[in-house]
Coordinates of N, CA, C and O in Angstrom, one line a residue:
X3 N 340.1 -118.9 150.2 CA 339.5 -120.0 149.6 C 339.9 -120.8 148.9 O 340.9 -120.7 147.9
X4 N 339.8 -122.2 149.2 CA 339.9 -123.1 147.8 C 338.9 -124.1 147.6 O 337.8 -124.6 148.5
X5 N 338.4 -124.1 146.3 CA 337.0 -124.9 145.7 C 337.9 -126.1 144.8 O 338.6 -125.9 144.1
X6 N 337.5 -127.1 145.5 CA 338.1 -128.3 145.4 C 337.3 -129.2 144.5 O 336.1 -128.8 144.1
X7 N 338.1 -130.5 143.8 CA 337.5 -131.3 143.0 C 336.6 -130.6 141.9 O 335.6 -131.1 141.3
X8 N 337.3 -129.6 141.1 CA 337.1 -129.6 140.0 C 337.8 -130.1 138.8 O 338.7 -130.6 138.9
X9 N 337.1 -130.6 137.6 CA 337.5 -131.3 136.6 C 338.3 -130.4 135.1 O 339.1 -131.5 134.7
X10 N 338.4 -129.3 135.2 CA 338.8 -129.1 134.0 C 340.5 -128.8 134.3 O 341.0 -128.7 135.5
X11 N 341.3 -129.1 133.1 CA 342.8 -129.5 133.2 C 343.4 -128.0 133.5 O 344.4 -128.0 134.0
X12 N 342.6 -127.1 133.1 CA 343.0 -125.6 133.0 C 342.3 -124.8 133.5 O 341.2 -124.8 133.3
X13 N 342.6 -123.4 133.7 CA 341.4 -122.2 134.1 C 341.9 -120.8 133.6 O 343.0 -120.7 133.9
X14 N 341.5 -120.4 133.7 CA 341.4 -118.5 133.2 C 341.8 -118.2 134.8 O 342.7 -117.0 134.4
X15 N 341.7 -118.8 135.8 CA 342.6 -118.1 136.8 C 344.1 -118.0 137.0 O 344.8 -117.3 137.5
X16 N 344.5 -119.1 135.8 CA 346.2 -119.1 135.8 C 346.5 -118.0 134.4 O 347.7 -117.9 134.2
X17 N 345.4 -117.4 133.8 CA 345.8 -116.8 132.9 C 345.9 -115.2 133.6 O 345.7 -114.3 132.6
X18 N 345.2 -115.0 134.7 CA 345.3 -113.5 135.4 C 344.0 -113.0 135.5 O 343.5 -112.0 136.6
X19 N 342.7 -114.1 135.4 CA 341.2 -113.9 135.9 C 341.0 -113.4 137.3 O 342.1 -114.7 138.3
X20 N 340.4 -112.8 137.7 CA 339.9 -112.9 139.3 C 338.6 -113.3 139.4 O 337.7 -113.2 138.8
X21 N 338.3 -114.1 140.6 CA 336.7 -114.5 140.9 C 336.0 -112.9 141.4 O 336.5 -111.6 141.4
X22 N 335.1 -112.7 140.8 CA 334.1 -112.0 141.2 C 333.4 -111.4 142.4 O 333.0 -113.0 143.6
X23 N 333.4 -110.6 142.9 CA 332.9 -110.8 145.2 C 331.8 -109.6 144.4 O 331.9 -108.3 144.2
X24 N 330.7 -109.4 145.6 CA 329.6 -108.6 145.4 C 329.6 -108.8 146.8 O 329.6 -109.7 148.0
X25 N 329.9 -107.2 147.7 CA 330.1 -106.9 148.8 C 328.8 -106.2 149.6 O 328.3 -105.5 148.7
X26 N 327.9 -107.2 150.4 CA 326.5 -106.6 150.5 C 326.8 -105.2 151.3 O 325.9 -103.9 151.2
X27 N 327.3 -104.9 151.9 CA 327.8 -103.6 152.8 C 327.9 -102.3 151.8 O 328.0 -101.2 151.9
X28 N 329.1 -102.9 150.9 CA 329.9 -101.8 149.4 C 328.8 -101.5 148.8 O 328.4 -100.4 148.8
X29 N 327.7 -102.6 148.6 CA 326.9 -102.3 147.9 C 325.9 -100.9 148.2 O 325.1 -100.3 147.8
X30 N 325.3 -101.3 149.7 CA 324.7 -100.2 150.7 C 325.1 -99.1 150.3 O 324.8 -98.1 150.2
X31 N 326.3 -99.0 150.8 CA 327.3 -97.9 150.9 C 327.7 -97.0 149.8 O 327.6 -95.7 149.3
X32 N 328.0 -97.5 149.0 CA 328.6 -97.0 147.8 C 328.0 -97.5 146.2 O 328.6 -96.8 145.2
X33 N 327.1 -98.1 146.1 CA 326.3 -98.8 145.4 C 327.2 -99.3 144.1 O 327.1 -99.0 143.1
X34 N 328.1 -100.3 144.7 CA 328.9 -100.8 143.7 C 328.2 -102.3 143.6 O 327.2 -102.6 144.4
X35 N 328.7 -102.9 142.5 CA 327.7 -104.5 142.5 C 329.0 -105.3 142.1 O 330.0 -105.2 143.4
X36 N 329.1 -106.1 141.8 CA 330.0 -107.1 141.4 C 331.3 -106.7 140.8 O 331.4 -105.9 140.0
X37 N 332.3 -106.7 141.4 CA 333.8 -106.7 141.0 C 334.8 -107.5 140.9 O 334.3 -108.6 142.0
X38 N 335.9 -107.5 140.7 CA 336.6 -108.6 140.2 C 337.9 -108.4 141.0 O 338.1 -107.3 141.1
X39 N 337.9 -109.3 142.2 CA 339.0 -108.8 142.7 C 340.1 -110.3 143.5 O 339.3 -111.2 143.5
X40 N 340.7 -110.0 144.4 CA 341.3 -111.2 145.1 C 342.8 -111.3 144.3 O 343.3 -110.7 144.0
X41 N 343.8 -112.0 144.9 CA 345.3 -112.3 144.9 C 345.6 -113.8 145.6 O 344.5 -114.7 146.0
X42 N 346.4 -113.9 144.8 CA 347.5 -115.3 145.8 C 346.4 -116.3 144.4 O 346.2 -117.2 145.4
X43 N 345.9 -116.1 143.8 CA 344.9 -117.0 142.6 C 345.9 -117.6 141.8 O 346.9 -117.7 141.4
X44 N 345.4 -119.3 142.1 CA 346.1 -120.5 141.4 C 345.5 -121.5 140.8 O 343.9 -121.6 141.5
X45 N 345.0 -122.1 139.8 CA 344.6 -123.1 139.8 C 345.7 -124.4 139.3 O 346.5 -124.2 138.8
X46 N 345.4 -125.5 140.2 CA 346.3 -126.8 140.0 C 345.5 -128.1 140.4 O 344.5 -128.3 141.0
X47 N 346.5 -129.2 139.9 CA 346.0 -130.4 140.2 C 346.5 -130.8 141.3 O 347.6 -130.3 141.9
X48 N 345.1 -131.8 142.4 CA 345.4 -131.9 143.7 C 345.1 -133.3 143.7 O 345.5 -133.8 144.9
X49 N 344.7 -134.2 142.3 CA 344.8 -135.6 142.6 C 345.0 -136.1 140.8 O 345.2 -135.6 140.0
X50 N 345.0 -137.3 140.5 CA 345.2 -137.8 139.2 C 344.1 -136.9 138.3 O 344.3 -136.9 136.9
X51 N 342.8 -137.2 139.3 CA 341.3 -136.3 138.4 C 340.9 -135.0 138.2 O 340.5 -134.4 137.6
X52 N 341.4 -134.5 139.6 CA 340.7 -133.5 140.4 C 341.7 -132.2 140.5 O 342.9 -132.0 140.5
X53 N 341.3 -131.1 140.3 CA 342.1 -129.5 140.6 C 341.2 -128.8 141.5 O 340.2 -129.2 142.2
X54 N 342.0 -127.9 142.2 CA 341.7 -126.8 143.0 C 342.0 -125.2 142.6 O 343.3 -125.1 141.8
X55 N 340.9 -124.4 143.0 CA 341.0 -123.3 142.5 C 341.2 -122.5 144.0 O 340.4 -122.7 144.8
X56 N 342.1 -121.9 144.0 CA 342.6 -121.2 145.2 C 342.9 -119.8 145.1 O 343.6 -119.3 144.2
X57 N 342.5 -119.1 146.2 CA 342.5 -117.6 146.2 C 342.0 -117.2 147.5 O 341.7 -117.5 148.4
X58 N 342.8 -115.9 147.8 CA 342.6 -114.9 148.8 C 341.7 -113.6 148.7 O 342.1 -113.1 148.0
X59 N 340.8 -113.8 149.2 CA 339.7 -112.3 149.1 C 339.6 -111.7 150.8 O 339.8 -112.5 151.6
X60 N 340.3 -110.4 150.9 CA 339.8 -109.3 151.9 C 338.7 -108.7 152.1 O 338.5 -108.1 150.6
X61 N 338.0 -108.3 152.8 CA 336.6 -107.7 153.1 C 336.9 -106.3 153.5 O 338.0 -106.2 154.8
X62 N 337.0 -105.2 153.3 CA 337.1 -103.8 153.7 C 336.1 -103.8 155.2 O 336.8 -102.8 155.5
X63 N 335.2 -104.2 155.2 CA 334.3 -103.9 156.5 C 334.5 -105.2 157.8 O 334.5 -106.4 156.9
X64 N 334.2 -105.1 158.7 CA 334.0 -106.0 159.6 C 332.5 -106.5 159.4 O 331.4 -105.6 159.2
X65 N 332.3 -108.2 159.7 CA 331.0 -108.5 159.8 C 330.1 -108.2 157.9 O 329.0 -108.0 158.4
X66 N 330.8 -108.1 157.1 CA 330.2 -107.9 155.6 C 330.0 -109.3 155.2 O 330.5 -110.4 155.8
X67 N 328.7 -109.5 154.2 CA 328.2 -110.6 153.6 C 329.0 -110.5 152.4 O 328.8 -109.6 151.5
X68 N 329.9 -111.4 151.8 CA 330.3 -111.7 150.7 C 329.9 -112.3 149.7 O 329.5 -113.6 150.3
X69 N 329.5 -112.4 148.2 CA 329.2 -113.6 147.3 C 330.2 -113.4 146.7 O 330.6 -112.5 146.0
X70 N 330.6 -114.9 146.3 CA 331.7 -115.1 145.4 C 331.1 -116.0 143.9 O 330.2 -116.6 144.2
X71 N 331.4 -115.4 142.9 CA 331.1 -116.1 141.3 C 332.2 -116.0 140.4 O 333.2 -115.5 140.6
X72 N 332.1 -117.1 139.7 CA 333.0 -117.5 138.6 C 332.6 -116.3 137.4 O 333.5 -115.8 136.9
X73 N 331.6 -116.2 137.3 CA 331.2 -115.1 136.1 C 330.0 -114.1 136.8 O 329.4 -114.6 137.6
X74 N 329.8 -113.3 136.0 CA 328.7 -112.4 136.3 C 327.4 -113.2 136.7 O 327.0 -113.8 135.2
X75 N 326.9 -113.0 137.2 CA 325.4 -113.5 137.6 C 324.2 -112.9 137.1 O 324.4 -111.5 136.6
X76 N 323.4 -113.8 136.2 CA 322.3 -112.8 135.7 C 321.0 -113.5 135.8 O 321.0 -114.8 136.7
X77 N 319.7 -113.2 135.8 CA 318.5 -113.6 135.7 C 317.6 -113.9 134.6 O 318.3 -113.1 133.9
X78 N 316.8 -114.6 134.4 CA 316.2 -114.6 133.4 C 315.6 -113.3 132.7 O 315.7 -113.4 131.7
X79 N 315.0 -112.4 133.5 CA 314.6 -111.3 133.2 C 315.9 -110.4 132.3 O 315.5 -109.8 131.5
X80 N 317.2 -110.5 133.0 CA 318.1 -110.0 132.4 C 318.6 -110.5 130.8 O 319.1 -109.4 129.6
X81 N 317.7 -111.4 130.1 CA 318.1 -112.3 128.9 C 316.9 -111.5 128.2 O 317.1 -111.5 127.1
X82 N 315.8 -111.0 128.7 CA 314.8 -110.7 127.8 C 315.4 -109.1 127.1 O 315.9 -108.1 127.4

């Protein structure tokens, strides 16, 4: 994956942070939630103004749906 046109000059991805991944199939079969995974992670300048976050994710399952996030998602009811 390449996420382009980011404005920050640096990122926690360059300090070892991994993106969060939610696998619909793994959640159903193993009751897992959001987990940090991925490799070949880097964040770099792609022009004078913009940067790119780049990483590789592999799914354990064929035809799985994966959701990606920078931080753990939450709802308004989680804040109460």
